[in-house]
Every structure is written in C-alpha cells, then in structure tokens.
Coordinates of C-alpha atoms and ligand atoms in Angstrom, one line a residue:
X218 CA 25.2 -34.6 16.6
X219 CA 25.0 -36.9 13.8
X220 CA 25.9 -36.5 9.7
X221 CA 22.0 -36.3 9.3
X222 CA 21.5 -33.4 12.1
X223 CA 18.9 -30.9 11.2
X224 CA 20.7 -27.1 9.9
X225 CA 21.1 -24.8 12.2
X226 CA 18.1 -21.6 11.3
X227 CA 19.2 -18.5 11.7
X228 CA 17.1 -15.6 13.6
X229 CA 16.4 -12.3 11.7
X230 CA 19.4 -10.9 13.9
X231 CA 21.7 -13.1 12.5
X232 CA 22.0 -15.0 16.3
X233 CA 21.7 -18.9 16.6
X234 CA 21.1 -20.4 20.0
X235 CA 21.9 -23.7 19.1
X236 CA 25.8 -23.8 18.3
X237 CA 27.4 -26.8 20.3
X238 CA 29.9 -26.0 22.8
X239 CA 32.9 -27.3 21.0
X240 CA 32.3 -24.3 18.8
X241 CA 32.9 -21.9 21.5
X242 CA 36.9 -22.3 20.7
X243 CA 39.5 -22.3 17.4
X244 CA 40.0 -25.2 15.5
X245 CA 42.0 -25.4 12.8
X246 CA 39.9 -27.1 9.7
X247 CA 42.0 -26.9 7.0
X248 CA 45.4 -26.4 5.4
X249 CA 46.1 -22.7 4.4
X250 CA 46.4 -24.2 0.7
X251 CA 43.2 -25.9 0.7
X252 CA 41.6 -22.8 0.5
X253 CA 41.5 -20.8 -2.8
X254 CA 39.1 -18.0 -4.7
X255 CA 35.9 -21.0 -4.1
X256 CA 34.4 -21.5 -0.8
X257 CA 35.3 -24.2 1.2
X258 CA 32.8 -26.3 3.5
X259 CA 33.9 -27.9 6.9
X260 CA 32.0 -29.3 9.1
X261 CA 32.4 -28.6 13.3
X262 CA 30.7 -30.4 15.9
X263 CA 27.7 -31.6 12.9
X264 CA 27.9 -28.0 11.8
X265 CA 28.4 -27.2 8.6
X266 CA 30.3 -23.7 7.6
X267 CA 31.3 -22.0 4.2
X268 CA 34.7 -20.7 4.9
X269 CA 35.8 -18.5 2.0
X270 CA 38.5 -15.9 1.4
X271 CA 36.7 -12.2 2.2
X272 CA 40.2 -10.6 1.1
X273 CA 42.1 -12.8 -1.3
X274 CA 45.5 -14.1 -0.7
X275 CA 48.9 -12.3 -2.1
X276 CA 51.5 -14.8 -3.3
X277 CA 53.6 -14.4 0.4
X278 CA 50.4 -14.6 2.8
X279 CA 47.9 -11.9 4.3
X280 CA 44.5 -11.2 3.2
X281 CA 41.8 -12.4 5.1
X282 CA 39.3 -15.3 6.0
X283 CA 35.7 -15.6 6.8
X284 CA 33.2 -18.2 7.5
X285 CA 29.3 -18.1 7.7
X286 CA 26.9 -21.3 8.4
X287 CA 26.8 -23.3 5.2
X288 CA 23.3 -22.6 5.1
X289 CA 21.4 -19.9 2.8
X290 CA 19.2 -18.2 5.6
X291 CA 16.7 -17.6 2.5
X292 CA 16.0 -21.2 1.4
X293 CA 18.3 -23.5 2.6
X294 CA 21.0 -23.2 -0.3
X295 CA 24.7 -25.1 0.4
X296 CA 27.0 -21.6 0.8
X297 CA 30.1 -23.5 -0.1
X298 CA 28.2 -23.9 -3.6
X299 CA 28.8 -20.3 -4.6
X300 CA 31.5 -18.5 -4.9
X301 CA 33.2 -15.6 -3.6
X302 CA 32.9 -11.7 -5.0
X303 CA 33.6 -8.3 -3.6
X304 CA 34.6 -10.0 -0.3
X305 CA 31.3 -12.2 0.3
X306 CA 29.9 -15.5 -0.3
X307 CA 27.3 -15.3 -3.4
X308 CA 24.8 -17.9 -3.2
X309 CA 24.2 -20.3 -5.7
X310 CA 20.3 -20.2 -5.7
X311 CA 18.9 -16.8 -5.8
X312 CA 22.4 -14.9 -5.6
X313 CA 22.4 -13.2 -2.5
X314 CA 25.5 -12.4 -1.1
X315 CA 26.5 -12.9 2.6
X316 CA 29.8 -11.0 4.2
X317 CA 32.0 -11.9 6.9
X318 CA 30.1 -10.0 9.7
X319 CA 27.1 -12.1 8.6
X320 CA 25.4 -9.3 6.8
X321 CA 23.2 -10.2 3.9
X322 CA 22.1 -8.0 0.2
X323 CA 19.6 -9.5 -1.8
X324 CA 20.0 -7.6 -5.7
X325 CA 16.0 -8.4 -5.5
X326 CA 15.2 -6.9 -2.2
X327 CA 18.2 -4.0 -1.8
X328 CA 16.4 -2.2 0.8
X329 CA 15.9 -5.4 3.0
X330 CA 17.5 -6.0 6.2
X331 CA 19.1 -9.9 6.5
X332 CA 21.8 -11.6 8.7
X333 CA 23.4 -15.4 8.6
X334 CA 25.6 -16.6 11.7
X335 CA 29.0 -15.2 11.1
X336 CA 31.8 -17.1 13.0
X337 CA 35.4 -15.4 13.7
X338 CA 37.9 -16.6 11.2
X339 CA 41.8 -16.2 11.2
X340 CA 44.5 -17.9 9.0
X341 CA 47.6 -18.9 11.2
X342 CA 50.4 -21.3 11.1
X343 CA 49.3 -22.7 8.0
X344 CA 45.9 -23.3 8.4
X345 CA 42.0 -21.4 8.0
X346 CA 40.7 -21.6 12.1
X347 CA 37.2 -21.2 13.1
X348 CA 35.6 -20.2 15.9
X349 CA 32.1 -19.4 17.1
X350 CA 31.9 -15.4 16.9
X351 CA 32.5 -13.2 20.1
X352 CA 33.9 -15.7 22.4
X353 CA 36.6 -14.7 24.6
X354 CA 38.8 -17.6 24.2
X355 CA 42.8 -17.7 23.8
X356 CA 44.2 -18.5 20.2
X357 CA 45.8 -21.6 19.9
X358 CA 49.3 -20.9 18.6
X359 CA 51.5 -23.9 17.6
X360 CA 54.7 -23.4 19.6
X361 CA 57.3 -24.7 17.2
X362 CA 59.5 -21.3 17.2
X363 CA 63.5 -22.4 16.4
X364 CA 61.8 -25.9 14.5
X365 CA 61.6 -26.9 10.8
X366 CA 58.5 -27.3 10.0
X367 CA 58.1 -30.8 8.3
X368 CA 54.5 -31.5 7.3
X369 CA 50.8 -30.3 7.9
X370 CA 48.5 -32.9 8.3
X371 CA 44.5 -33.5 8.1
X372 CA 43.6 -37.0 8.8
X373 CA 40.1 -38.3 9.9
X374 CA 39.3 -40.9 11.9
X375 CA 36.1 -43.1 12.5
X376 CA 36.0 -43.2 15.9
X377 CA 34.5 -40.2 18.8
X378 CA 37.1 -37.7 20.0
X379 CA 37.5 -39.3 23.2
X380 CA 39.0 -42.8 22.0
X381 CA 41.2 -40.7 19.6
X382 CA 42.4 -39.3 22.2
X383 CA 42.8 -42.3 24.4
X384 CA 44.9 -43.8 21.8
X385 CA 47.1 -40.3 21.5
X386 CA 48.1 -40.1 25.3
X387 CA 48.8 -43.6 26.0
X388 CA 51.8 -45.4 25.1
X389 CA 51.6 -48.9 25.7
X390 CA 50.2 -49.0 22.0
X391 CA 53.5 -48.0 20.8
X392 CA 54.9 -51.7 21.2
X393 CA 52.5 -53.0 18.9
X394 CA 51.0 -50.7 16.8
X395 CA 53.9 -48.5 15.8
X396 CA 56.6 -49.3 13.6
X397 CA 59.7 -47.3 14.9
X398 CA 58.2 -44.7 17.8
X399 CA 57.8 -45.9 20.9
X400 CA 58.7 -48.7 23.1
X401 CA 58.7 -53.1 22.8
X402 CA 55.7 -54.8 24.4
X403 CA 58.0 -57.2 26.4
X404 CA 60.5 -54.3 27.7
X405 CA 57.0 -52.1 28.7
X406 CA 57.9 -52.6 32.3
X407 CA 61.1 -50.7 32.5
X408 CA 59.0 -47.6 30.8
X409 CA 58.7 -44.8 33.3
X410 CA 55.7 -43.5 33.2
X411 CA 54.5 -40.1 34.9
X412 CA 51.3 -38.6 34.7
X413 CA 50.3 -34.8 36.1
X414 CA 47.0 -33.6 36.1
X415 CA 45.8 -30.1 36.9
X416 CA 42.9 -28.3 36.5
X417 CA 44.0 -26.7 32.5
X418 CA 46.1 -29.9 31.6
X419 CA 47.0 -33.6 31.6
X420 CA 50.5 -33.6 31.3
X421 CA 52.6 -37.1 30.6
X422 CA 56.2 -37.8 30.7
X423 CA 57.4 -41.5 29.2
X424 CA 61.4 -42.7 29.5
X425 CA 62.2 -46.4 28.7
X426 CA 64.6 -48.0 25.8
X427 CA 63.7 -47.2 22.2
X428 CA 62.5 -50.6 20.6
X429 CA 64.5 -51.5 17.7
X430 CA 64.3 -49.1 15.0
X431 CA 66.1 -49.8 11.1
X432 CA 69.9 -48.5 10.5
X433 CA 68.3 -46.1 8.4
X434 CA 66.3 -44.4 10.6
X435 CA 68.6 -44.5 13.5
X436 CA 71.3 -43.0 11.4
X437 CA 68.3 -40.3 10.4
X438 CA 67.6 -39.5 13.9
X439 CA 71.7 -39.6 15.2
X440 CA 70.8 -41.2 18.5
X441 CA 73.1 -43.9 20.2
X442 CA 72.2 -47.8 20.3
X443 CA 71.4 -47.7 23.9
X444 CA 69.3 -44.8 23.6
X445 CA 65.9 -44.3 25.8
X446 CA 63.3 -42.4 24.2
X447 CA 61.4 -40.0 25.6
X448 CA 57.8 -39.2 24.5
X449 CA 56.6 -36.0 26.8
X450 CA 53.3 -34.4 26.3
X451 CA 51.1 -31.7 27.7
X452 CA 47.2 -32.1 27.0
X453 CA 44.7 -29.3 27.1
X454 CA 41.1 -29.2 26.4
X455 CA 40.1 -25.4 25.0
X456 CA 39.9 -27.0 22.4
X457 CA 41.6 -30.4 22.4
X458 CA 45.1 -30.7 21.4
X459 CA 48.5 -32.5 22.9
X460 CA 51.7 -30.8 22.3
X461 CA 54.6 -34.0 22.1
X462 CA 58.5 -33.8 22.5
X463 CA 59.8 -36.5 21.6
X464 CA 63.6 -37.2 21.9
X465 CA 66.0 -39.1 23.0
X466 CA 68.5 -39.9 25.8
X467 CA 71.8 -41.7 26.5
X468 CA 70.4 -43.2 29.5
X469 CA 73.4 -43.5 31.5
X470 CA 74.7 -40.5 31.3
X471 CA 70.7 -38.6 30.5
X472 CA 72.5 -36.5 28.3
X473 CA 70.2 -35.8 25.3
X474 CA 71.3 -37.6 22.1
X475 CA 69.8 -37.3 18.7
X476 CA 66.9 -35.1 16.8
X477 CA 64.2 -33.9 18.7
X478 CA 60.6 -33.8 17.3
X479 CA 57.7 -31.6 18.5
X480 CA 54.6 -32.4 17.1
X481 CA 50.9 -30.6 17.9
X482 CA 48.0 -32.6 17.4
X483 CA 44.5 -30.5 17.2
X484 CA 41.6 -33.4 18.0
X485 CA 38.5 -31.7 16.2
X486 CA 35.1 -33.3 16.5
X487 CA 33.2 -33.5 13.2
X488 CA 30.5 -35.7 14.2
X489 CA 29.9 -37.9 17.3
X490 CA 31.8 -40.8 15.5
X491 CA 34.0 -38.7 13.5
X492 CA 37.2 -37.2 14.5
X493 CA 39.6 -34.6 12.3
X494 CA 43.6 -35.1 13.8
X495 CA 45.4 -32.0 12.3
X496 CA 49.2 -32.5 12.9
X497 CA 51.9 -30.2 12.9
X498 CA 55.0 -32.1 12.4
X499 CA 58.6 -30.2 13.5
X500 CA 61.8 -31.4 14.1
X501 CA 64.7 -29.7 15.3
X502 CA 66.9 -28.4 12.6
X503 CA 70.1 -29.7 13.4
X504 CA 73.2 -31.7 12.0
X505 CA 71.4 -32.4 8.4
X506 CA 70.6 -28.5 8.1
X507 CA 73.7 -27.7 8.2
X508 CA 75.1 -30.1 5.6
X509 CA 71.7 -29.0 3.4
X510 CA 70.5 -31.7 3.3
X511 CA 66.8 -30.8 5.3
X512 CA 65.0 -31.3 2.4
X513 CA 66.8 -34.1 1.0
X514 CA 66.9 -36.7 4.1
X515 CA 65.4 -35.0 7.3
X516 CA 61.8 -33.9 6.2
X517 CA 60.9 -36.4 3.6
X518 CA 61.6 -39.4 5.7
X519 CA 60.3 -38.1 8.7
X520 CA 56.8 -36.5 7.0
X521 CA 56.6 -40.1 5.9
X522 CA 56.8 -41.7 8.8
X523 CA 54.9 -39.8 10.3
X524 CA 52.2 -40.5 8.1
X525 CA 52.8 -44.3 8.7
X526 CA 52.5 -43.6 12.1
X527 CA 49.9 -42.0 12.5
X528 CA 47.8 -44.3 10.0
X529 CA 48.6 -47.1 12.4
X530 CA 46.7 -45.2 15.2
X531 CA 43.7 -44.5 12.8
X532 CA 43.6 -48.7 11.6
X533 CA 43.6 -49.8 15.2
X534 CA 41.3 -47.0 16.1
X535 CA 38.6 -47.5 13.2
X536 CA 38.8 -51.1 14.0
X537 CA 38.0 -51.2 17.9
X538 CA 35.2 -53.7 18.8
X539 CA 33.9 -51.0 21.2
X540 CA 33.7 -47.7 20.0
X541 CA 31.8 -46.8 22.8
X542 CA 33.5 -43.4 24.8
X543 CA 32.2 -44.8 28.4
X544 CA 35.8 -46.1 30.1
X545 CA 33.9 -47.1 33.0
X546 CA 33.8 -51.2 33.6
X547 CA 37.0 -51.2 31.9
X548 CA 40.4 -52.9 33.3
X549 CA 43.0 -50.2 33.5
X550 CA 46.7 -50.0 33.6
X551 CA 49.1 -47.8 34.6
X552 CA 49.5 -46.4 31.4
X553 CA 45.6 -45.1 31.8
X554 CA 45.8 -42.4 33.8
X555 CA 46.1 -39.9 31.1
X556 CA 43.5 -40.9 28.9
X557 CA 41.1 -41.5 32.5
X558 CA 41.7 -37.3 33.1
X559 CA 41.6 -36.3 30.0
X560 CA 38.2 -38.4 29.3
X561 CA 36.8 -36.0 33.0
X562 CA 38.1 -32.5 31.0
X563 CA 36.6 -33.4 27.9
X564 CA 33.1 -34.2 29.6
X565 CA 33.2 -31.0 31.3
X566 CA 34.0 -28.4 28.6
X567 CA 32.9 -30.1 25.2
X568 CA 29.5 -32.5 26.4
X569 CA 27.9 -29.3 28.2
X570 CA 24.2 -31.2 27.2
X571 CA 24.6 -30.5 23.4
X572 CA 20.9 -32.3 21.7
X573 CA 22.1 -35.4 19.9
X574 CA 25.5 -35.9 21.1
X575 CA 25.7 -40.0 22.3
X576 CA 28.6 -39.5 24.3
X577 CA 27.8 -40.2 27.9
X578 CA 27.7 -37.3 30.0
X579 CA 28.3 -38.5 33.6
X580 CA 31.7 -37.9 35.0
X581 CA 33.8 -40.3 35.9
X582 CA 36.1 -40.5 39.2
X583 CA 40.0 -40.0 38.9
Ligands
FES17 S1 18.6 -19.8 -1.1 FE1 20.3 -18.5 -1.1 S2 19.7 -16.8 -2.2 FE2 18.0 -18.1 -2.2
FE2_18 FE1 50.0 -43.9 18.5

C-alpha cells in the first residue's frame, strides 16, 4: 500500500477482489461541509474513491451520499474529476455516468451492461463515512449525547497508523510534548496508571496531578489548584478509534471538579506511512452555558487548544528517528502496555496479508 499503488480494475460485475481489509469497516473521511454539488476524492487504505452527493443536501441536513472507486472502469478516468447529475457521478472523459449502486450508462453505448465498485456511504455526526459495500459491520457512532460539540477535526500525520496510535494511548508524552493536558515528567511516578485489555478493547485509566496549566485556562476549565487529572480511554479496533474522558478530580476528597472533555479519535490509514486523525472534540456544557458564554469562552479556547495539542503529537510523531511499526527490541515502560495490545489487535484485523503493506505482520507477545 503505497501513494504509487496500481488502481484497483474492476470486473464486468462490478466486484473487486482486491479491497484491503481496513476497508471492510466505516471511516469517517471527511467533514460533512467539505462535501458540496463536486465530487470529492479520498483516499482509504491506498484506495482512491469519488465520494459525491447522489441526493443533494437541504439547508438543515438529509439527502444522501455515495461513493464509487475513483477510477473510470472505461479508461482509467479520475471520478472525482466530474461532477455530479441526476444522482451519479459523470465522468470527465467520455461522460459516462456511474450511480451509487455502482451501475454504469454510457449515452454512446445505452444498451450496454457496466458496473464500477460501489462502497456503502452514510453521512453522520458531521462527517461523509465509507465503507466497503455489504459488510456486516456495526456503525461507529460518536457517543457525545448531553455534550457541546466544539470542533471537527481532519489532521494527517506522516507516520503508519500504529505509531499514531502508540502516541494516542500513552501518556508519559504528556510531560513533554503537551502544553497544558497531561502530567509533569518529574511528578510521572505518582501517575496511576491502569491498563485493561480484552478481546474488543484496550481500555486505559490515568490519575496523577495536573502539571501546571496558565490562570487562564485553569479558570476556563473551573478545576481546583490541587486538582489530579484524569485521562480515561477505551480503544477499539473495528475500525481504529479511542474514545477519551478527560476530567478532573479533587484528589482528596475524588470528588469531580471542573469541565469534562470527551473527545473521539478515528485513526484512518491512507497509506502505509500516512495516517488521517479525525477528532471530535466535546466538552460538557456546563457553568459557561449557562452564563452564554459557550461560544464566547468555552469552545473557542478549547477548539484551539485542542488543535495545539494535537499538532504537538503530529511534530513529535513526523519527526521520530524510527518510524518503523515493529515494537519488538524496544525498552518498555509501564506506560506501554496500551500501545503493546493495541499494536496485537491492529495486526490481527487490519494486516490480514494485504500486497504492499510494509508493516510487519508477526504478532507480538503481551
Ligand atoms: S474514461 Fe470514463 S467515460 Fe471514458
Ligand atoms: Fe498526545
């Protein structure tokens, strides 16, 4: 799976054998307003789709989605190229026109039979989600009922999926790559740090004291001085994504004490070094909602830092000296547990012996 992989052909019956197995679940690949009346292209697991809008949008949501491979089973023609009429994609070469079951009309050839790869396409929580077509896989739903939603987020990473992830489920980072979230590299040792694996999830509970954060912020997120922070997250791997409370405590008394945060993270593998984070950021709506002031304190700050955040993961990331995705050899903390499991799960329902993909395939002992 590299940017230079070969298309994908298409059989007469529309039916491609070759779709990687990361395809056999949703991922979200972009934000609901990145798509309008033109085809979009994304790119999967090194395959490219067109995704385009079969029913177009009314002003409050509805309509409908589709997406097709971005490749003109006729002569190789870029779908996303076109553009969209009567609820299909209209190809830019010869003007054939492709729907969202896959079926194909050529305005040369009317009485000719012709099929592309269709792929099941829904538009949810803000965002166009693909799928490969027919599989019987469970939607994804970003649990954030009761939260304010603060910002949707696509950012891509240089890196494979599985040191994204490393980085994502590990907090001993926090103390020196984050700004504010997290916990100080000399107070690491007093961070509790629990890890649960089972056979659908990696599941990781972290309590210690919040490392110094400005007035500002701390006034933003109403916790107490003494507060311990608490960064609690569940992993699952159908397809990749980590769903993260974050809050905080009075840690005498463990009484909760400030905003709380829940943020989902969809890991989506482009390409074998490239990786797509889409974030959901939420956040309780709490004391500022009720003075109004949501939209004037509470989401722009925290959208922001959460982009500052998170661009501190990516720099490290993108910079490691080795980007290779076998953890074997390597000297492990506590801390590693998490990212250890989750590298197993990831080896065992995305790296199913796709042709090209680099990452090592062997598994690796918990
Ligand atoms: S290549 Fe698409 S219609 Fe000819
Ligand atoms: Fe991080």
């Amino acid at each position: 799976m590299t940017g230079s992989a070969p298309a994908l052909r298409v059989a007469p019956s529309g039916a491609s054998a070759e779709l990687p197995a990361e395809l056999d679940f949703w991922h979200p690949v972009l934000r609901s307003e990145e798509l309008e009346e033109r085809p979009a292209r994304v790119r999967v697991a090194g395959v490219d789709l067109a995704v385009f809008r079969s029913e177009p949008r009314p002003r409050h949501g509805g309509g409908r989605v589709a997406a097709v491979l971005d490749r003109c089973p006729h002569r190789g023609a870029s779908l996303s190229g076109g553009a969209v009429k009567d609820g299909c994609v209209v190809c830019p070469y010869h003007g054939w026109s492709w729907a969202a079951d896959g079926r194909g009309r050529s305005p040369g050839n009317p009485e000719g039979s012709f099929r592309t790869v269709a792929f099941d396409a829904l538009e949810s929580d803000g965002a166009v989600w693909i799928k490969r077509a027919g599989t019987a896989v469970p939607f994804p739903r970003v649990d954030a009922a009761g939260f304010l939603e603060i910002a949707r987020m696509r950012v891509r990473v240089r890196a494979p999926l599985e040191l994204v992830l490393d980085n994502f489920i590990e907090v001993e980072h926090t103390g020196k790559v984050h700004y504010v979230l997290g916990y100080d590299t000399e107070r690491m040792d007093e961070v509790i740090c629990r890890t649960e694996v089972s056979a659908q999830a990696v599941r990781v509970y972290n309590q210690g004291p919040q490392k110094p954060m400005p007035w500002i912020l701390r006034r933003l997120f109403r916790y107490p001085p003494n507060a311990h922070f608490v960064d609690d997250w569940t992993t699952t791997f159908a397809p990749v994504r980590s769903v993260y409370d974050q809050y905080w405590i009075d840690h005498t008394t463990g009484e909760r004490a400030g905003d709380y945060l829940r943020n989902t993270v969809f890991f989506t593998p482009i390409e074998a070094s490239l990786t797509e984070l889409f974030v959901f950021l939420h956040a309780e709506a709490t004391a500022w909602g009720r003075l109004g002031l949501n939209s004037l304190a509470l989401k722009p700050i925290t959208a922001w830092l959460g982009k500052l955040e998170v661009g501190a993961d990516v720099k490290m990331i993108e910079g490691l000296a080795d980007k290779s995705t076998e953890i074997r050899g390597n000297q492990l903390g506590r801390f590693d547990k998490g990212p250890l499991a989750a590298r197993n799960r990831v080896r065992s329902i995305y790296r199913r012996g796709v042709a090209g993909l680099d990452a090592a395939r062997e598994p690796v002992e918990e």
